[in-house]
Amino acid sequence: MSGNFFDTLYNPMWKRLTDQGIEVVSQQILKYFINPLVKIESPELIELTYGGIKVKTFQVLLDDKLFRFVPGQKGVVLGWEPGLPQKDWLKRINQEAMRESIGHVIADLSIKLPDKTVTYLSKKLAKAVADNEGKDMNLLLEIEKVMSPLRTVDISPMLVEATPEIAGYEPCGEYKIITGQIKLSQEDNEHRDEIVDVLLKEQSGMFDLKIQRERLTILDYLIFLRSKEDRYRIYHEKKESYSDIVKRVDKQGMDLMTEDEWEYCCGAGTRRLFRWQDLGTSDTTTTGVKNLMNCHNMFGLKIGLLQDGPELIHSTDIVKNGWINILDTELERQLLPLASYYRNQDDADVLTEDTPLPIGYYSYRRIIRIEPPKS
């Protein structure tokens, strides 16, 4: 492939492509950069708008998982700039509704995470509060301590998994909502009736009360209902380490993100501390604020979200995103783990390549970089 092809995958050239041009380029990407063993389905041109930024791109299902193309960008400024004056980052957000929505998400997670993981997380949060007790906390100094440094980088174009995977779970089947059909692996078939019983009750509640929960747990199973999907995806618990995840992802012809890639995919270099901070919402209810914080960003990715917890990247030295500490009384400090440039050092410090990860505690996201072959 010529250098011209790769040039078109970077902004600003990408923005000038017509719909037909994007379709031709996407066909080349899917033909030459996807592992032949990966099932490719439903490529589609999409247009996204978020925070005043419009992005025209394409999406595709790879082995039934949604991936979206993120154009490359050169000279992107990432990281926190020391010495910036403090401002009201949350001025357009109903802060009381935000506190309530956080409480709802935390309460929901407490029944979806395994008991051992909830206990592990609770101890970490309680210790963090105890360590800070009596200290005179300066918010700007706290921010500078936990953010990545200011830097200018080039970001390669890539296909990015729209929603992260949850570490410690392995796919084992699915349940189709319309037909009621369930498909499970042979070793999990003994729990078929129990899973179907709970899912039927969940469906009843969803339709009667118009409640849609993205994930729930049954026995040792994690079950997802993604937005606009007609099926629940079923996973069972499986102990695994960081190294196990990397090997599996590599076998698929994919990779985990670098810190630079993660930060760019989260905030697109917009220089916002929180990607949703200046957006506001006409719906100031708890549900409205929760939807604002939970929606896809300008690249169509669900990233930097409260319910996904710490996200593993291409290094055990750094973890992005994190569980917020609901015990903290300062809302802006409480929300720092959701900031675009946050470095989760606490979770990185206990992370090793071969130690089994707490079930459901970490998440990870697969990518495929679209780059010229290395000579």
XYZ file of C-alpha atoms in Angstrom:
375
model
C 0.000 0.000 0.000
C 1.244 3.479 -0.847
C 1.989 6.232 1.603
C -0.977 8.141 0.167
C -3.340 5.502 1.524
C -2.042 5.899 5.063
C -2.055 9.702 4.758
C -5.799 9.639 4.094
C -6.359 7.908 7.453
C -5.152 11.002 9.333
C -6.962 14.272 9.936
C -7.341 16.657 8.201
C -7.310 14.460 5.035
C -9.786 12.014 6.590
C -12.317 14.815 7.113
C -12.213 15.633 3.385
C -13.159 12.125 2.271
C -16.592 11.668 0.720
C -18.893 8.883 1.881
C -17.783 6.860 -1.125
C -14.129 7.522 -0.256
C -14.645 6.300 3.334
C -16.369 3.185 2.011
C -13.427 2.376 -0.304
C -10.861 2.979 2.464
C -12.820 0.919 4.993
C -12.912 -2.023 2.575
C -9.118 -1.864 2.267
C -8.705 -1.742 6.051
C -10.974 -4.742 6.595
C -9.266 -6.691 3.804
C -5.647 -6.163 4.826
C -5.549 -5.444 8.560
C -7.950 -7.952 10.161
C -6.861 -11.429 11.253
C -8.335 -13.909 8.708
C -9.748 -15.979 11.583
C -11.840 -13.043 12.850
C -15.438 -12.904 11.605
C -16.254 -9.562 9.911
C -19.880 -8.387 9.757
C -22.017 -5.295 9.178
C -19.545 -2.576 8.126
C -21.437 0.705 8.190
C -20.761 4.414 7.654
C -21.723 6.502 10.716
C -21.747 10.192 11.647
C -21.297 11.213 15.272
C -21.617 14.525 17.118
C -20.409 15.175 20.651
C -19.447 18.397 22.408
C -19.514 20.384 19.166
C -17.228 17.904 17.378
C -18.522 16.044 14.318
C -16.859 12.837 13.215
C -17.724 10.828 10.119
C -16.296 7.317 10.305
C -17.274 3.660 10.016
C -18.021 0.794 12.363
C -17.856 -2.974 12.008
C -18.583 -6.116 14.018
C -15.482 -8.245 14.612
C -16.396 -11.620 16.140
C -19.730 -10.037 17.169
C -18.049 -7.110 18.992
C -18.512 -3.523 17.824
C -15.386 -1.667 16.669
C -15.245 1.936 15.415
C -12.551 3.587 13.332
C -10.672 6.482 14.965
C -8.750 8.613 12.423
C -5.103 9.359 13.164
C -3.943 12.764 14.333
C -0.489 14.336 14.400
C 0.699 16.879 16.930
C -1.979 16.149 19.554
C -1.532 17.862 22.922
C -2.311 15.512 25.816
C -1.795 15.566 29.571
C -2.325 18.104 32.320
C -0.757 21.550 32.152
C 0.632 22.492 35.607
C -0.200 25.909 36.979
C -3.600 26.256 35.337
C -5.983 28.329 37.494
C -8.790 26.453 39.187
C -12.177 26.861 37.553
C -15.619 25.430 38.027
C -15.337 22.361 35.793
C -18.836 21.256 36.719
C -20.607 24.622 36.407
C -23.093 23.392 33.766
C -23.904 20.153 35.575
C -26.599 19.681 38.214
C -24.202 18.563 40.951
C -26.865 17.187 43.264
C -28.230 15.066 40.418
C -24.661 13.973 39.683
C -24.176 12.814 43.272
C -27.421 10.859 43.076
C -26.537 9.278 39.727
C -23.148 8.230 41.126
C -24.915 6.641 44.087
C -27.216 4.734 41.751
C -24.332 3.389 39.671
C -22.363 2.353 42.768
C -25.399 0.616 44.278
C -25.999 -1.178 40.973
C -22.367 -2.272 40.752
C -22.377 -3.617 44.299
C -24.856 -6.311 43.280
C -23.187 -7.033 39.936
C -19.603 -7.455 41.081
C -18.579 -10.687 42.850
C -18.572 -10.419 46.669
C -14.795 -10.850 46.861
C -14.266 -7.984 44.431
C -16.695 -5.710 46.310
C -14.801 -6.437 49.547
C -11.461 -5.772 47.840
C -12.723 -2.463 46.429
C -14.342 -1.362 49.714
C -11.095 -1.877 51.622
C -9.145 0.163 49.058
C -11.621 3.060 49.225
C -11.720 3.045 53.030
C -7.908 3.073 53.185
C -7.751 6.028 50.781
C -10.101 8.026 52.992
C -8.148 7.096 56.136
C -4.844 8.089 54.510
C -6.215 11.554 53.676
C -7.975 12.168 56.980
C -6.876 15.414 58.615
C -4.855 16.531 55.605
C -5.377 19.992 54.100
C -6.143 18.896 50.544
C -5.396 21.417 47.772
C -7.446 20.347 44.746
C -5.040 21.724 42.126
C -2.077 20.006 43.762
C -4.073 16.776 43.945
C -4.872 17.060 40.252
C -1.230 17.599 39.304
C -0.208 14.514 41.305
C -2.565 12.131 39.524
C -2.527 13.405 35.914
C -0.216 12.456 33.054
C 2.347 15.109 32.021
C 1.791 17.653 29.258
C 3.142 16.376 25.926
C 2.657 16.504 22.155
C 2.276 13.167 20.340
C 1.231 11.570 17.049
C -1.683 9.111 17.185
C -1.962 6.334 14.597
C -5.338 5.542 13.001
C -6.988 2.510 14.597
C -10.065 0.360 14.939
C -11.157 0.582 18.580
C -13.513 -1.637 20.554
C -16.485 0.603 21.363
C -17.135 -0.870 24.824
C -14.432 -2.440 27.005
C -14.275 -6.097 27.986
C -14.436 -6.988 31.688
C -11.380 -8.866 32.960
C -12.008 -12.241 34.552
C -14.893 -13.340 32.346
C -14.969 -15.560 29.253
C -17.834 -15.651 26.684
C -19.892 -18.839 26.926
C -23.213 -18.137 25.200
C -26.105 -15.813 24.438
C -29.842 -15.443 25.038
C -32.029 -14.019 22.245
C -34.723 -11.743 23.647
C -37.256 -12.077 20.802
C -37.211 -15.867 20.399
C -36.225 -16.849 23.940
C -33.506 -19.135 22.566
C -30.437 -19.685 24.722
C -27.117 -21.024 23.490
C -24.517 -22.111 26.063
C -21.221 -23.949 25.900
C -21.456 -27.617 26.889
C -19.779 -27.146 30.267
C -22.253 -24.378 31.217
C -25.402 -26.167 30.043
C -26.257 -27.451 33.539
C -27.171 -23.895 34.590
C -29.445 -23.244 31.594
C -32.756 -23.234 33.514
C -31.497 -20.948 36.282
C -30.116 -18.406 33.802
C -33.297 -18.394 31.684
C -35.474 -17.952 34.799
C -33.574 -14.846 35.923
C -33.467 -13.383 32.408
C -37.233 -13.796 31.967
C -37.776 -11.864 35.206
C -35.280 -9.219 34.035
C -37.130 -8.855 30.727
C -40.440 -8.468 32.513
C -39.052 -5.664 34.646
C -37.397 -4.025 31.649
C -40.614 -3.883 29.628
C -42.977 -2.999 32.519
C -40.791 -0.353 34.115
C -38.780 0.681 31.039
C -35.585 -0.176 32.903
C -32.614 -1.496 30.964
C -29.634 -2.723 32.944
C -26.429 -3.140 30.993
C -25.150 -6.001 33.101
C -26.194 -8.362 35.866
C -24.764 -11.410 37.594
C -26.251 -14.880 37.997
C -24.309 -17.509 39.945
C -20.777 -17.231 38.481
C -22.005 -15.596 35.274
C -21.884 -12.031 34.007
C -24.611 -11.099 31.532
C -24.570 -8.039 29.243
C -27.378 -6.317 27.370
C -25.768 -3.772 25.054
C -27.658 -0.760 23.734
C -29.791 -1.580 20.651
C -28.919 -5.291 20.773
C -31.560 -8.017 20.709
C -29.638 -10.482 22.844
C -27.970 -10.931 26.202
C -24.330 -11.997 25.983
C -23.360 -14.532 28.654
C -19.918 -14.877 30.262
C -18.634 -17.129 33.005
C -15.940 -16.363 35.556
C -12.420 -17.325 34.620
C -9.338 -16.462 36.630
C -6.796 -14.715 34.437
C -3.765 -12.464 34.714
C -2.698 -9.402 32.755
C -0.344 -11.663 30.797
C -3.214 -14.023 29.891
C -5.226 -11.111 28.487
C -2.301 -9.792 26.435
C -1.614 -13.241 24.942
C -5.272 -13.760 24.003
C -5.590 -10.296 22.445
C -2.324 -10.753 20.510
C -3.560 -14.088 19.155
C -6.546 -12.227 17.694
C -4.195 -9.886 15.824
C -5.067 -7.035 18.160
C -3.429 -5.039 20.938
C -4.191 -3.002 24.054
C -4.007 0.792 23.922
C -1.019 2.871 24.927
C -1.624 5.708 27.384
C -1.429 8.264 24.549
C -3.996 6.349 22.482
C -6.336 5.984 25.463
C -6.272 9.692 26.303
C -6.823 10.690 22.679
C -9.699 8.244 22.268
C -11.237 9.566 25.482
C -11.096 13.319 24.876
C -9.882 13.790 21.265
C -7.334 16.353 22.462
C -10.066 18.857 23.433
C -8.200 19.894 26.615
C -11.213 19.242 28.847
C -10.406 17.751 32.247
C -13.642 15.716 31.993
C -14.835 14.948 28.492
C -18.434 15.927 29.386
C -17.650 18.891 31.655
C -18.827 21.818 29.477
C -21.681 20.065 27.720
C -24.482 20.486 30.239
C -27.870 18.892 29.631
C -31.438 20.130 29.259
C -32.475 17.183 31.418
C -31.152 18.078 34.890
C -32.690 15.043 36.577
C -30.561 12.243 37.992
C -31.359 10.146 34.911
C -30.399 13.004 32.571
C -27.031 13.549 34.235
C -26.377 9.795 34.357
C -27.063 9.560 30.609
C -24.716 12.500 29.934
C -21.866 10.808 31.810
C -22.606 7.410 30.262
C -23.043 8.261 26.583
C -20.693 7.525 23.699
C -18.101 10.197 22.967
C -17.205 11.882 19.650
C -15.596 8.651 18.359
C -18.593 6.538 19.358
C -16.682 4.970 22.254
C -17.852 4.306 25.787
C -14.653 5.274 27.570
C -13.746 6.881 30.879
C -16.989 5.695 32.478
C -17.727 5.105 36.144
C -19.112 1.584 35.750
C -16.122 0.220 33.806
C -13.560 0.731 36.566
C -9.769 0.698 35.978
C -8.847 0.047 32.340
C -5.726 -1.957 31.524
C -3.466 -0.639 28.769
C -0.252 -1.709 27.030
C 1.820 -1.482 30.235
C 1.492 -2.715 33.794
C 3.068 0.548 34.997
C 0.001 2.661 34.196
C -3.757 2.078 34.519
C -6.339 4.518 33.122
C -9.751 5.365 34.592
C -10.756 4.004 38.001
C -13.433 3.432 40.603
C -14.421 6.723 42.220
C -14.395 7.012 46.006
C -17.990 7.612 47.043
C -16.764 8.216 50.606
C -14.992 11.414 49.506
C -17.033 14.558 50.230
C -15.376 16.763 47.564
C -17.217 16.073 44.288
C -14.487 17.309 41.918
C -11.831 15.249 43.708
C -14.207 12.284 43.826
C -14.565 12.446 40.045
C -10.826 12.649 39.237
C -10.585 8.919 38.248
C -12.917 9.767 35.348
C -10.688 12.592 34.040
C -9.222 12.252 30.540
C -5.617 12.443 31.789
C -5.959 10.504 35.052
C -3.228 8.018 35.959
C -4.518 5.348 38.303
C -1.290 4.707 40.189
C -2.929 2.865 43.111
C -4.204 0.072 40.873
C -1.036 0.085 38.754
C 1.136 -0.406 41.857
C -0.509 -3.748 42.693
C -0.654 -4.941 39.080
C 1.834 -7.561 37.903
C 1.923 -9.543 34.680
C 1.219 -12.983 36.164
C -0.889 -12.402 39.313
C -4.588 -13.401 38.889
C -6.794 -10.305 38.606
C -9.815 -9.732 40.888
C -12.884 -10.924 38.943
C -14.701 -7.995 37.321
C -12.431 -5.339 38.840
C -10.469 -4.298 35.726
C -11.556 -3.725 32.134
C -9.581 -3.681 28.880
C -10.157 -2.572 25.299
C -8.827 -4.114 22.082
C -7.531 -2.093 19.127
C -6.082 -2.697 15.665
C -3.564 -0.076 14.567
C -3.634 0.771 10.862
C 0.037 1.378 10.133
C 2.512 0.585 7.337
C 4.399 -2.688 7.878
C 7.598 -2.240 9.831
C 10.714 -2.863 7.787
